[in-house]
Tab-separated table of C-alpha atoms and ligand atoms in Angstrom:
chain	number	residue	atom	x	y	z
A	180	UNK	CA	2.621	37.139	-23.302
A	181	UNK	CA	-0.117	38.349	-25.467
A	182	UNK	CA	-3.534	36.584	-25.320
A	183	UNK	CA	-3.043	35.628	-29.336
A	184	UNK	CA	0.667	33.407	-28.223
A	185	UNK	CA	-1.411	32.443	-24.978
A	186	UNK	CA	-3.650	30.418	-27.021
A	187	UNK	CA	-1.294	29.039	-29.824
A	188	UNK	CA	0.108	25.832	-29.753
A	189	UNK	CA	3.623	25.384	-28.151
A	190	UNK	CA	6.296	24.970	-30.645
A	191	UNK	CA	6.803	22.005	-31.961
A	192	UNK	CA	10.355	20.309	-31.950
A	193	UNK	CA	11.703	18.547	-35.213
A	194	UNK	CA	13.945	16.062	-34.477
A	195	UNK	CA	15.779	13.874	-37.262
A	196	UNK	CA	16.968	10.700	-36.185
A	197	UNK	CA	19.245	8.173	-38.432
A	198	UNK	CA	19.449	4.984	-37.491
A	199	UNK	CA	22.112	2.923	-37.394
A	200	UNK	CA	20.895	-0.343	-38.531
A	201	UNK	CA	21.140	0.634	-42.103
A	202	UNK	CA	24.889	1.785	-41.973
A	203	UNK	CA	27.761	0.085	-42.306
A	204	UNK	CA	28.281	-2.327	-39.298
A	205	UNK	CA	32.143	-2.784	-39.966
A	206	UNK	CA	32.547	1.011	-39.986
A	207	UNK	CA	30.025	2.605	-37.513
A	208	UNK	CA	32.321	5.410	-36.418
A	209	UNK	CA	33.076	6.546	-39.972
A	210	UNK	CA	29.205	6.368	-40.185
A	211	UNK	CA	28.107	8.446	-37.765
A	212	UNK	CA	30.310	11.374	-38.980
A	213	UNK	CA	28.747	11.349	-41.927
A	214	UNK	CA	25.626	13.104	-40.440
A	215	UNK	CA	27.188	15.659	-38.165
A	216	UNK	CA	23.980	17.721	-38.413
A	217	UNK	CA	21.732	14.889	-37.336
A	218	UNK	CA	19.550	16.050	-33.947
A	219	UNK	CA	19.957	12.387	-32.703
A	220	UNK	CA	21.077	9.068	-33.639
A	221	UNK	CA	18.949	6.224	-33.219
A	222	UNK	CA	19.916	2.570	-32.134
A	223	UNK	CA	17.901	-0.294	-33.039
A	224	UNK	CA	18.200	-3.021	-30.625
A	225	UNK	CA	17.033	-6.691	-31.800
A	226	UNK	CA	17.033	-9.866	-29.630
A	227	UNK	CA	15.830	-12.267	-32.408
A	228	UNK	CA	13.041	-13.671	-29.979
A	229	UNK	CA	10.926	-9.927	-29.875
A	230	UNK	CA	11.314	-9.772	-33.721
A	231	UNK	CA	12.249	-12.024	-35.947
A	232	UNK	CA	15.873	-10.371	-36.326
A	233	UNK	CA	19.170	-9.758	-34.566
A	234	UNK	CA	20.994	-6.921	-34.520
A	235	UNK	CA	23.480	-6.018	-31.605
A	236	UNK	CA	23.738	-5.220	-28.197
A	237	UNK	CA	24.727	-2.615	-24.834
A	238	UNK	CA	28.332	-3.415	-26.460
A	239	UNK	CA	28.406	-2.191	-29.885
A	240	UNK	CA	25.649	0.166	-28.486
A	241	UNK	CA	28.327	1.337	-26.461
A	242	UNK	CA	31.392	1.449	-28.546
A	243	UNK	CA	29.411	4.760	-30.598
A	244	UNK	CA	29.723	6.855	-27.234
A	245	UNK	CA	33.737	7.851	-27.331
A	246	UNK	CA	32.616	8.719	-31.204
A	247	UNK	CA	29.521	11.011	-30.842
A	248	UNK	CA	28.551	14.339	-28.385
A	249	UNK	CA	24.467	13.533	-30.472
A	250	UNK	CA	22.075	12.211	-28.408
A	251	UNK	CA	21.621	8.545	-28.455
A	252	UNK	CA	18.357	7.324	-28.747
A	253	UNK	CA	17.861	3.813	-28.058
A	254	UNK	CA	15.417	1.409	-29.497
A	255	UNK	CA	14.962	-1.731	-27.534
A	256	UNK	CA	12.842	-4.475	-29.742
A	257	UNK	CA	13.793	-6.887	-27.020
A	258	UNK	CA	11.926	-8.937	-24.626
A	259	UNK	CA	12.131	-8.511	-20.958
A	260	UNK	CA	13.169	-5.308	-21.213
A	261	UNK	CA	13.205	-4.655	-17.188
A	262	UNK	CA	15.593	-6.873	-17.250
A	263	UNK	CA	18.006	-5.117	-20.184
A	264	UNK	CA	16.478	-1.724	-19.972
A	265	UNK	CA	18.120	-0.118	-17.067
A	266	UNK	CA	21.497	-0.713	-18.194
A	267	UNK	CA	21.024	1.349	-20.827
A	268	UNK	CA	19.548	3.798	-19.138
A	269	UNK	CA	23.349	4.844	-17.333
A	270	UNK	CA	24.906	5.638	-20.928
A	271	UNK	CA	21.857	6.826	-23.289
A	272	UNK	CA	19.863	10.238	-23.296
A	273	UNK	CA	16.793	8.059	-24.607
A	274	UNK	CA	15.749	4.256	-24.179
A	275	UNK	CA	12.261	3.022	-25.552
A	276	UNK	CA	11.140	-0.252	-24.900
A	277	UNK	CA	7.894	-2.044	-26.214
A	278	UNK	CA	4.584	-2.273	-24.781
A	279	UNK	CA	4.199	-5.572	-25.775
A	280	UNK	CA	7.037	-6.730	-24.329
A	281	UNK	CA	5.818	-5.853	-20.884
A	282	UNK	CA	2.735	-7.327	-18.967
A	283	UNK	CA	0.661	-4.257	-19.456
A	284	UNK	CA	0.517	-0.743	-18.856
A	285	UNK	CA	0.897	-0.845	-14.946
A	286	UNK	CA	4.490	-2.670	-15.622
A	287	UNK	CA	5.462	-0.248	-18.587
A	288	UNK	CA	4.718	2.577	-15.915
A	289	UNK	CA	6.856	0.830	-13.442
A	290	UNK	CA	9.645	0.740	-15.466
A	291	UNK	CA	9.386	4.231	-17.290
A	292	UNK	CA	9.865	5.284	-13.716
A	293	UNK	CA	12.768	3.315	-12.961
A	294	UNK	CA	14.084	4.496	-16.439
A	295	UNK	CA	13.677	8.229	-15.543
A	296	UNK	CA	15.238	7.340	-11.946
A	297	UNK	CA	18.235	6.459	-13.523
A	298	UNK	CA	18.608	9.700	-15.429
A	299	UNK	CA	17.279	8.990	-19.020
A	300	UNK	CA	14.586	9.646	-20.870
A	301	UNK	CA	12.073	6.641	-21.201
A	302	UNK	CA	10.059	5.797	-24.107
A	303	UNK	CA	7.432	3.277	-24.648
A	304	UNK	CA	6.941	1.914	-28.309
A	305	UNK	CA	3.921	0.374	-29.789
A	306	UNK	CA	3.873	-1.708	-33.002
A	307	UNK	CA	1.333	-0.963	-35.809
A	308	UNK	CA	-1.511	-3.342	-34.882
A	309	UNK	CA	-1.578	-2.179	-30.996
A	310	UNK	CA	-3.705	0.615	-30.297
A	311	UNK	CA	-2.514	3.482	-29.065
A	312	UNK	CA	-5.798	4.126	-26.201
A	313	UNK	CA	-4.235	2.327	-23.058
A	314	UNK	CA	-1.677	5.273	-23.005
A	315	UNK	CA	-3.595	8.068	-23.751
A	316	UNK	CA	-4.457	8.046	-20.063
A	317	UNK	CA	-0.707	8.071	-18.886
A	318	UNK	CA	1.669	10.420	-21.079
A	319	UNK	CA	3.035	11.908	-18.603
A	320	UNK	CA	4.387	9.185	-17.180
A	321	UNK	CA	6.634	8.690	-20.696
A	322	UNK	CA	8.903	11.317	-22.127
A	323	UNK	CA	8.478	9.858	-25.775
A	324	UNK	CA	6.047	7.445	-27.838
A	325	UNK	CA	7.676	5.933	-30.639
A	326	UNK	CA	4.837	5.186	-33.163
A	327	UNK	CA	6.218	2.151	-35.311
A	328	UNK	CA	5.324	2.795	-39.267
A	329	UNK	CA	6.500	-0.557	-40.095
A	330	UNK	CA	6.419	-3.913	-38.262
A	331	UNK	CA	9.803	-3.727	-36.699
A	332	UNK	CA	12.694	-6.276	-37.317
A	333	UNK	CA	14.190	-5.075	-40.513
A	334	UNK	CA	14.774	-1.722	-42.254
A	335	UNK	CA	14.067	-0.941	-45.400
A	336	UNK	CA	10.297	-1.393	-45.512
A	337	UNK	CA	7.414	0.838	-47.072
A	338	UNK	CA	5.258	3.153	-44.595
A	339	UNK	CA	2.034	2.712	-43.043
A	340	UNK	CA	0.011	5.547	-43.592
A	341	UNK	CA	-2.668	4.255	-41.535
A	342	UNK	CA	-0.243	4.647	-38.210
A	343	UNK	CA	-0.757	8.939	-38.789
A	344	UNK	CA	-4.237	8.418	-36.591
A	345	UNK	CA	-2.292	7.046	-33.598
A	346	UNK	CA	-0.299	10.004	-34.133
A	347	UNK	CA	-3.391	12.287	-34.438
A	348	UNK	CA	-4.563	11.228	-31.329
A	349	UNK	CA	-1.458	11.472	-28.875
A	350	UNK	CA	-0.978	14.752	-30.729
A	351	UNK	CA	-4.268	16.083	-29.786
A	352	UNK	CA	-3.613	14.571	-25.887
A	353	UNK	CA	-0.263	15.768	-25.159
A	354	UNK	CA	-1.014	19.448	-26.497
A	355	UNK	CA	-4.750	19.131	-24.237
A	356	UNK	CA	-2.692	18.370	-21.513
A	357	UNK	CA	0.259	20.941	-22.144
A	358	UNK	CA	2.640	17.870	-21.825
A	359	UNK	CA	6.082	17.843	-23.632
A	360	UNK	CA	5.776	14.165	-24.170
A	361	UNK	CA	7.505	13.363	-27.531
A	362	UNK	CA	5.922	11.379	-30.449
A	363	UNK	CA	8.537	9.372	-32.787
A	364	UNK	CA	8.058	7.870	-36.062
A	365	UNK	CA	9.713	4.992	-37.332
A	366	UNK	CA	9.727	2.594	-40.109
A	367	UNK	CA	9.707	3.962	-43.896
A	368	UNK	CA	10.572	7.846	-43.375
A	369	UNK	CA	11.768	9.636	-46.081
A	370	UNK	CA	11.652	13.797	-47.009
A	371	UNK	CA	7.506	12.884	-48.153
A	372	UNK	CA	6.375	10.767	-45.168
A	373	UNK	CA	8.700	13.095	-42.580
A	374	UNK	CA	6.053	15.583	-44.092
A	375	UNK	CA	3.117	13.532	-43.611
A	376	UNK	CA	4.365	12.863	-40.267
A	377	UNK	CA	4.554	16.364	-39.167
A	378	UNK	CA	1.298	16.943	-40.434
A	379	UNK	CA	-0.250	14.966	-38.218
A	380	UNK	CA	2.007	15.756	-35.529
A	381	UNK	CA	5.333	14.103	-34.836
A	382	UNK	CA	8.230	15.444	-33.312
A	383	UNK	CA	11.190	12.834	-33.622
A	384	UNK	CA	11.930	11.087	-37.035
A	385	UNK	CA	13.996	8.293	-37.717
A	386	UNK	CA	15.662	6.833	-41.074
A	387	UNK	CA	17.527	4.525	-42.049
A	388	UNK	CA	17.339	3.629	-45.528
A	389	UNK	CA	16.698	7.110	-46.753
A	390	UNK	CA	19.801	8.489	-44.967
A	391	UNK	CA	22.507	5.677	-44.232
A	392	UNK	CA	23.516	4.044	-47.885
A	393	UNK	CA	22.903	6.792	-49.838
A	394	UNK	CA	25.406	9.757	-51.299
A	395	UNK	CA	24.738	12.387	-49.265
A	396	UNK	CA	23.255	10.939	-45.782
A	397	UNK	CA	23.825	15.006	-44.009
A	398	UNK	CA	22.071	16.381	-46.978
A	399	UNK	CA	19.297	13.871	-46.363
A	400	UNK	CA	18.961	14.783	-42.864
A	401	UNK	CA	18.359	17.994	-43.723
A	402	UNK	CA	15.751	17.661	-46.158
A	403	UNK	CA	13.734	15.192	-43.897
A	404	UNK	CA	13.666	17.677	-41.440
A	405	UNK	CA	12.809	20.587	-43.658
A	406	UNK	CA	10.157	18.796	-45.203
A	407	UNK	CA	8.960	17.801	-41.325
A	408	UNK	CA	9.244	20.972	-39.763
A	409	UNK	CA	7.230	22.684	-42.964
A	410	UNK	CA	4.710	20.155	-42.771
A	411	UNK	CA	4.346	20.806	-39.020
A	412	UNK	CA	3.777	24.532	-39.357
A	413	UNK	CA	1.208	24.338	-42.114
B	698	LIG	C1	12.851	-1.197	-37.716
B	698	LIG	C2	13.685	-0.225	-36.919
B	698	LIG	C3	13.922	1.053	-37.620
B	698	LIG	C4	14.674	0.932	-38.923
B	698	LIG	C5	14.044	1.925	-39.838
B	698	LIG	O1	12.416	-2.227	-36.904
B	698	LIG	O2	13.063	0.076	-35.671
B	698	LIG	O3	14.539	2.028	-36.769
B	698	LIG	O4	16.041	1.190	-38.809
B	698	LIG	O5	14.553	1.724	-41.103
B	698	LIG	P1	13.951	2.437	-42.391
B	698	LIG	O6	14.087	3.926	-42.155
B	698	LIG	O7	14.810	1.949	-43.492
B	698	LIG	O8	12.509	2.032	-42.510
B	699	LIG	ZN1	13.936	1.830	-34.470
């Protein structure tokens, strides 16, 4: 390795991630083949008590597995997750719970662990009015942090800008540290904000609106992750 690679920054990963909330509940295999070049696929988990919405559960969750080889990324905006998150952990590659929903970063810790025991990777989420400072301490101990861009619940809604610091920051950590910790954006991504995004550093990008319900949801996949991955090398 020459001293110039030595120094650079390790290569960043660009990751596009649809979500399922905004496809077609009544058809979700037919969905999912519609983005055969998607990285991942995302799965938004609601209990109607965490936000103010319902969605589905480890059943319909489950009934995507026979369809898919893509890695399934699990979004749990659920409380109690250590009660609900480890039985996702057996059947997904990824499940991210939310910080809030646990009693504070000591418990999120605990469970990450017991997450990663049980042969995923774990993820800890934080909404756009938490701070992003009581994990800066402990990324190692996650192998994502999903950075929401909206107030989750619902899909559909416009990004928050302001979120890109958060991003800045764990960006700046997890490269200090030489971790591979992941950082995931979601709420509002299209092929301009995926850009924004990568600018300031994010790796995984979901979307739902911009990729489900439209024409051509592989040829938005693409784009989003051109315009990321351009952004992110800039
Ligand atoms: C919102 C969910 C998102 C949602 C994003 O609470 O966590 O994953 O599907 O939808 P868009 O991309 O439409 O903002
Ligand atoms: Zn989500």
């Amino acid at each position: 390795m020459t001293d110039a690679s030595a120094s650079a920054s390790p290569a960043r990963t660009t990751i596009v991630a649809p979500s399922i909330l905004a496809a077609d509940f009544a058809n979700l295999a037919g969905e999912i083949a519609k983005v055969p070049n998607a990285d991942w696929l995302h799965i938004d988990v609601m209990d109607g008590h965490f936000v103010p919405n319902l969605s589905f559960g480890l059943p319909v969750a489950k009934s995507l597995i026979p369809h898919t080889n893509q890695h399934l990324d699990v979004h749990l905006m659920i409380e109690d997750p250590e009660r609900w998150a480890p039985d996702f952990a057996q059947d997904f590659q990824s499940v991210t719970f939310h910080l809030e929903a646990v009693r504070d970063i000591d418990a999120a810790i605990v469970l990450s662990e017991k997450l990663r025991g049980l042969g995923t990777m774990s993820g800890i989420s934080i909404k756009p009015n938490t701070p992003v400072e009581p994990l800066l301490d402990h990324l190692e101990k996650f192998d994502l942090v999903l950075v929401m861009s909206v107030e989750p619940g619902f899909g559909g809604q416009a990004f928050m800008p302001e979120v890109l610091d958060k991003v800045r920051a764990l960006r700046e950590r997890i490269d200090a540290e030489g971790l591979s910790t992941l950082i995931e954006i979601d709420g509002g991504i299209g092929a301009e904000t995926a850009a924004e995004s990568g600018a300031a550093g994010v790796d995984v990008y979901v979307a739902g609106s911009s990729v489900f319900g439209k024409e051509d949801p592989a040829e938005r996949v693409d784009t989003i992750r051109t315009y990321a991955a351009t952004a992110a090398q800039d």
